[in-house]
Amino acid sequence: SNLAHRLLQRYTRVGATETEVSLRASQEATLALVDTLGHLYRAGSMFSQGARASYRGQIGRQAAIPHAMATNASFMAGDVLVTGASSGVGAAAARRFVRRGAKVIMVARSADKLSELAADIGFGAIPAPCDAADPDAVAKLAAEGIAEHGVPDVIVNSAGAGSWKAVPETTPQEAVSMMQAPYFAAFNVTQAFLPAMLERDSGIIIHVNSPACIAAWPKSAGYTAARAALLGFHRALAQDLAGTGVESCH
């Protein structure tokens, strides 16, 4: 949240539009988190199992120790699943993860665009066309993905869309569509993969959001409400995951 505030102030000062502010702030925050995860994984690989157990005891709950780190593998030995991966923040995150050695399952609705981008990224990028807002499609994706690639070590929920309109200008259909992505897309993907992550006792779930979830601006009621729903989902999920090896990040 602090990073989002700082980015919002920075881009507002240089005269960026609201769309540019949201995209740039979200993208920088996500890529910063990817880099931070890389440092944590590398640092964690140097810790003994005893040291990690001692640390978990000191903080009073089990820390998030992704599978790759728990097996002393370098960042990233396992899988990363990224939704909204055909463009914007999702595409940038997928590219960055692959660059750091991950195998990335790229999820988006546009099969052609997704395949083209995966081919451009190269080895390690795996296109998996799916509408994350469709719970049945996501359930199928999870079953097939886990069977073929294993349980993801990291999930990046970055599928999202929307428009800035006042309430009288926003149709109910548009409001529902904005709620489907990011909120329902993130819920569906998390719900489908979480049981396996909990069974393995490790994993990180990242929810990519907009500064609008904490700093609403005019003529954005539908958009802001959808982003606030994602923030609320993360906060409640983090409470549910306390004491497990799985973490929810926002």
Short mmCIF file of C-alpha atoms in Angstrom, two decimals, residues 10-244:
data_model
loop_
_atom_site.label_atom_id
_atom_site.label_comp_id
_atom_site.label_asym_id
_atom_site.label_seq_id
_atom_site.Cartn_x
_atom_site.Cartn_y
_atom_site.Cartn_z
CA ARG A 10 4.99 10.40 -8.45
CA TYR A 11 3.03 9.86 -11.64
CA THR A 12 0.41 12.44 -10.69
CA ARG A 13 3.15 15.07 -10.32
CA VAL A 14 4.49 14.41 -13.83
CA GLY A 15 1.03 14.86 -15.36
CA ALA A 16 0.20 11.28 -16.27
CA THR A 17 -3.41 10.38 -17.02
CA GLU A 18 -5.44 8.26 -14.60
CA THR A 19 -5.04 5.23 -16.87
CA GLU A 20 -1.28 5.67 -17.03
CA VAL A 21 -1.07 6.16 -13.26
CA SER A 22 -2.94 2.92 -12.56
CA LEU A 23 -1.02 0.82 -15.09
CA ARG A 24 2.43 2.16 -14.25
CA ALA A 25 1.93 1.95 -10.50
CA SER A 26 0.54 -1.59 -10.66
CA GLN A 27 3.27 -2.76 -13.02
CA GLU A 28 6.13 -1.27 -10.98
CA ALA A 29 4.71 -2.68 -7.74
CA THR A 30 4.35 -6.14 -9.27
CA LEU A 31 7.84 -6.23 -10.76
CA ALA A 32 9.29 -4.96 -7.48
CA LEU A 33 7.53 -7.84 -5.72
CA VAL A 34 8.93 -10.33 -8.26
CA ASP A 35 12.43 -9.04 -7.59
CA THR A 36 11.84 -9.20 -3.83
CA LEU A 37 10.70 -12.81 -4.11
CA GLY A 38 13.90 -13.58 -5.97
CA HIS A 39 16.02 -12.17 -3.15
CA LEU A 40 14.00 -14.01 -0.52
CA TYR A 41 14.27 -17.32 -2.34
CA ARG A 42 18.02 -17.00 -2.79
CA ALA A 43 18.53 -15.95 0.82
CA GLY A 44 16.26 -18.71 2.07
CA SER A 45 18.18 -21.36 0.14
CA MET A 46 21.15 -20.69 2.41
CA PHE A 47 19.20 -21.39 5.61
CA SER A 48 19.29 -24.79 7.21
CA GLN A 49 16.03 -26.55 8.01
CA GLY A 50 16.75 -25.98 11.69
CA ALA A 51 17.21 -22.26 11.18
CA ARG A 52 13.93 -22.04 9.26
CA ALA A 53 12.13 -23.97 12.00
CA SER A 54 13.60 -21.64 14.64
CA TYR A 55 12.48 -18.62 12.66
CA ARG A 56 8.96 -19.99 12.36
CA GLY A 57 8.86 -20.48 16.12
CA GLN A 58 10.06 -16.94 16.79
CA ILE A 59 7.31 -15.32 14.76
CA GLY A 60 4.66 -17.59 16.24
CA ARG A 61 3.43 -19.07 12.97
CA GLN A 62 4.83 -20.87 9.99
CA ALA A 63 6.43 -18.57 7.47
CA ALA A 64 5.72 -18.93 3.76
CA ILE A 65 8.42 -21.22 2.48
CA PRO A 66 7.82 -21.98 -1.18
CA HIS A 67 8.58 -25.48 -2.35
CA ALA A 68 11.62 -24.37 -4.34
CA MET A 69 13.20 -22.76 -1.29
CA ALA A 70 12.30 -25.62 1.03
CA THR A 71 14.25 -28.02 -1.20
CA ASN A 72 17.24 -25.65 -1.41
CA ALA A 73 16.65 -25.10 -5.13
CA SER A 74 17.57 -21.80 -6.72
CA PHE A 75 14.89 -19.27 -7.61
CA MET A 76 12.64 -20.41 -9.26
CA ALA A 77 12.77 -24.19 -9.51
CA GLY A 78 9.02 -24.76 -9.58
CA ASP A 79 6.07 -23.31 -11.43
CA VAL A 80 4.52 -19.86 -11.50
CA LEU A 81 0.98 -19.33 -12.76
CA VAL A 82 0.12 -15.86 -14.05
CA THR A 83 -3.38 -14.78 -15.06
CA GLY A 84 -4.01 -11.86 -17.38
CA ALA A 85 -0.69 -12.87 -18.93
CA SER A 86 -1.36 -11.78 -22.52
CA SER A 87 -0.69 -8.08 -21.89
CA GLY A 88 0.18 -5.37 -19.40
CA VAL A 89 1.22 -6.27 -15.88
CA GLY A 90 0.63 -10.00 -16.37
CA ALA A 91 2.81 -10.17 -19.48
CA ALA A 92 5.58 -8.17 -17.81
CA ALA A 93 5.48 -10.39 -14.72
CA ALA A 94 5.56 -13.57 -16.82
CA ARG A 95 8.55 -12.32 -18.76
CA ARG A 96 10.38 -11.36 -15.56
CA PHE A 97 9.72 -14.71 -13.87
CA VAL A 98 10.95 -16.66 -16.92
CA ARG A 99 14.07 -14.49 -17.00
CA ARG A 100 14.72 -15.57 -13.41
CA GLY A 101 14.47 -19.25 -14.26
CA ALA A 102 10.83 -20.08 -13.58
CA LYS A 103 8.50 -22.20 -15.65
CA VAL A 104 5.50 -19.92 -16.13
CA ILE A 105 1.98 -21.07 -16.92
CA MET A 106 0.49 -18.10 -18.77
CA VAL A 107 -3.28 -17.78 -18.48
CA ALA A 108 -5.49 -15.43 -20.50
CA ARG A 109 -8.61 -15.52 -22.65
CA SER A 110 -6.94 -14.66 -25.96
CA ALA A 111 -5.36 -17.90 -27.19
CA ASP A 112 -3.67 -16.38 -30.25
CA LYS A 113 -2.20 -13.42 -28.40
CA LEU A 114 -1.10 -15.64 -25.53
CA SER A 115 0.64 -18.13 -27.83
CA GLU A 116 2.39 -15.33 -29.70
CA LEU A 117 3.68 -13.79 -26.48
CA ALA A 118 4.78 -17.15 -25.05
CA ALA A 119 6.74 -17.83 -28.25
CA ASP A 120 8.39 -14.42 -27.94
CA ILE A 121 9.37 -15.04 -24.29
CA GLY A 122 10.75 -18.44 -25.21
CA PHE A 123 11.62 -21.54 -23.19
CA GLY A 124 9.80 -21.67 -19.87
CA ALA A 125 6.67 -19.82 -21.03
CA ILE A 126 3.68 -22.13 -21.38
CA PRO A 127 0.41 -20.73 -22.81
CA ALA A 128 -2.79 -21.98 -21.16
CA PRO A 129 -5.84 -20.22 -22.65
CA CYS A 130 -8.61 -19.90 -20.08
CA ASP A 131 -11.19 -17.37 -18.91
CA ALA A 132 -10.28 -16.98 -15.23
CA ALA A 133 -13.75 -15.55 -14.55
CA ASP A 134 -15.31 -18.89 -15.55
CA PRO A 135 -15.16 -21.21 -12.50
CA ASP A 136 -15.69 -24.39 -14.54
CA ALA A 137 -12.91 -23.48 -16.96
CA VAL A 138 -10.58 -22.68 -14.06
CA ALA A 139 -11.38 -25.98 -12.32
CA LYS A 140 -10.42 -27.81 -15.52
CA LEU A 141 -7.27 -25.72 -15.84
CA ALA A 142 -6.26 -26.59 -12.28
CA ALA A 143 -6.85 -30.31 -12.68
CA GLU A 144 -4.96 -30.53 -15.96
CA GLY A 145 -2.23 -28.11 -14.90
CA ILE A 146 -1.45 -29.87 -11.63
CA ALA A 147 -1.42 -33.25 -13.38
CA GLU A 148 1.02 -32.05 -16.04
CA HIS A 149 3.16 -29.44 -14.29
CA GLY A 150 2.62 -29.92 -10.57
CA VAL A 151 1.31 -27.47 -7.99
CA PRO A 152 2.40 -23.85 -8.63
CA ASP A 153 4.84 -22.36 -6.16
CA VAL A 154 3.56 -18.86 -6.97
CA ILE A 155 0.23 -17.66 -8.34
CA VAL A 156 -0.04 -14.13 -9.73
CA ASN A 157 -3.66 -13.01 -10.01
CA SER A 158 -3.31 -10.13 -12.46
CA ALA A 159 -6.35 -10.61 -14.69
CA GLY A 160 -8.36 -7.42 -14.64
CA ALA A 161 -10.15 -4.87 -16.76
CA GLY A 162 -12.42 -1.91 -16.30
CA SER A 163 -13.35 1.60 -17.28
CA TRP A 164 -13.70 4.90 -15.49
CA LYS A 165 -17.33 5.97 -15.59
CA ALA A 166 -19.79 7.64 -13.24
CA VAL A 167 -22.56 5.41 -11.92
CA PRO A 168 -25.30 6.79 -14.27
CA GLU A 169 -22.99 6.02 -17.22
CA THR A 170 -22.18 2.47 -16.07
CA THR A 171 -24.54 -0.30 -17.11
CA PRO A 172 -25.22 -3.19 -14.72
CA GLN A 173 -23.57 -5.49 -17.26
CA GLU A 174 -20.41 -3.36 -17.18
CA ALA A 175 -20.39 -3.39 -13.39
CA VAL A 176 -20.66 -7.19 -13.35
CA SER A 177 -17.91 -7.48 -15.97
CA MET A 178 -15.56 -5.32 -13.90
CA MET A 179 -16.27 -7.46 -10.84
CA GLN A 180 -15.53 -10.66 -12.77
CA ALA A 181 -11.97 -9.50 -13.36
CA PRO A 182 -10.18 -8.92 -11.07
CA TYR A 183 -12.27 -10.21 -8.15
CA PHE A 184 -13.98 -13.38 -9.35
CA ALA A 185 -10.99 -14.31 -11.52
CA ALA A 186 -8.73 -14.14 -8.47
CA PHE A 187 -11.24 -16.02 -6.32
CA ASN A 188 -11.71 -18.80 -8.89
CA VAL A 189 -7.99 -19.36 -9.45
CA THR A 190 -7.17 -19.22 -5.75
CA GLN A 191 -10.03 -21.55 -4.83
CA ALA A 192 -9.00 -24.08 -7.49
CA PHE A 193 -5.31 -24.29 -6.59
CA LEU A 194 -5.32 -23.51 -2.86
CA PRO A 195 -6.19 -27.03 -1.57
CA ALA A 196 -3.12 -28.49 -3.28
CA MET A 197 -0.91 -25.67 -2.01
CA LEU A 198 -2.17 -26.21 1.53
CA GLU A 199 -1.60 -29.94 1.25
CA ARG A 200 1.97 -29.27 0.18
CA ASP A 201 2.24 -26.65 2.94
CA SER A 202 3.86 -23.94 0.82
CA GLY A 203 3.07 -21.30 -1.76
CA ILE A 204 2.62 -17.59 -2.44
CA ILE A 205 -0.51 -16.04 -3.96
CA ILE A 206 -0.01 -12.51 -5.32
CA HIS A 207 -3.01 -10.29 -6.06
CA VAL A 208 -2.20 -7.47 -8.49
CA ASN A 209 -4.43 -4.51 -7.80
CA SER A 210 -4.86 -0.85 -8.62
CA PRO A 211 -4.16 2.21 -6.44
CA ALA A 212 -7.93 2.77 -6.75
CA CYS A 213 -8.46 0.15 -4.04
CA ILE A 214 -6.96 2.54 -1.49
CA ALA A 215 -7.26 5.93 -3.20
CA ALA A 216 -10.48 6.18 -5.20
CA TRP A 217 -10.85 8.86 -7.83
CA PRO A 218 -13.98 10.43 -9.38
CA LYS A 219 -16.04 8.67 -12.03
CA SER A 220 -14.74 5.23 -11.16
CA ALA A 221 -17.35 3.71 -8.84
CA GLY A 222 -17.64 0.36 -10.63
CA TYR A 223 -13.91 0.05 -11.14
CA THR A 224 -13.06 1.09 -7.59
CA ALA A 225 -15.63 -1.27 -6.08
CA ALA A 226 -14.16 -4.22 -7.98
CA ARG A 227 -10.66 -3.33 -6.85
CA ALA A 228 -11.83 -2.91 -3.27
CA ALA A 229 -13.37 -6.39 -3.46
CA LEU A 230 -9.99 -7.82 -4.43
CA LEU A 231 -8.34 -6.04 -1.50
CA GLY A 232 -10.98 -7.40 0.88
CA PHE A 233 -10.49 -10.88 -0.54
CA HIS A 234 -6.76 -10.70 0.11
CA ARG A 235 -7.21 -9.46 3.67
CA ALA A 236 -9.69 -12.20 4.58
CA LEU A 237 -7.62 -14.86 2.81
CA ALA A 238 -4.50 -13.79 4.68
CA GLN A 239 -6.36 -14.38 7.94
CA ASP A 240 -7.47 -17.84 6.81
CA LEU A 241 -3.90 -18.74 5.83
CA ALA A 242 -2.29 -17.67 9.11
CA GLY A 243 -0.33 -20.58 10.50
CA THR A 244 -0.02 -22.36 7.16
#
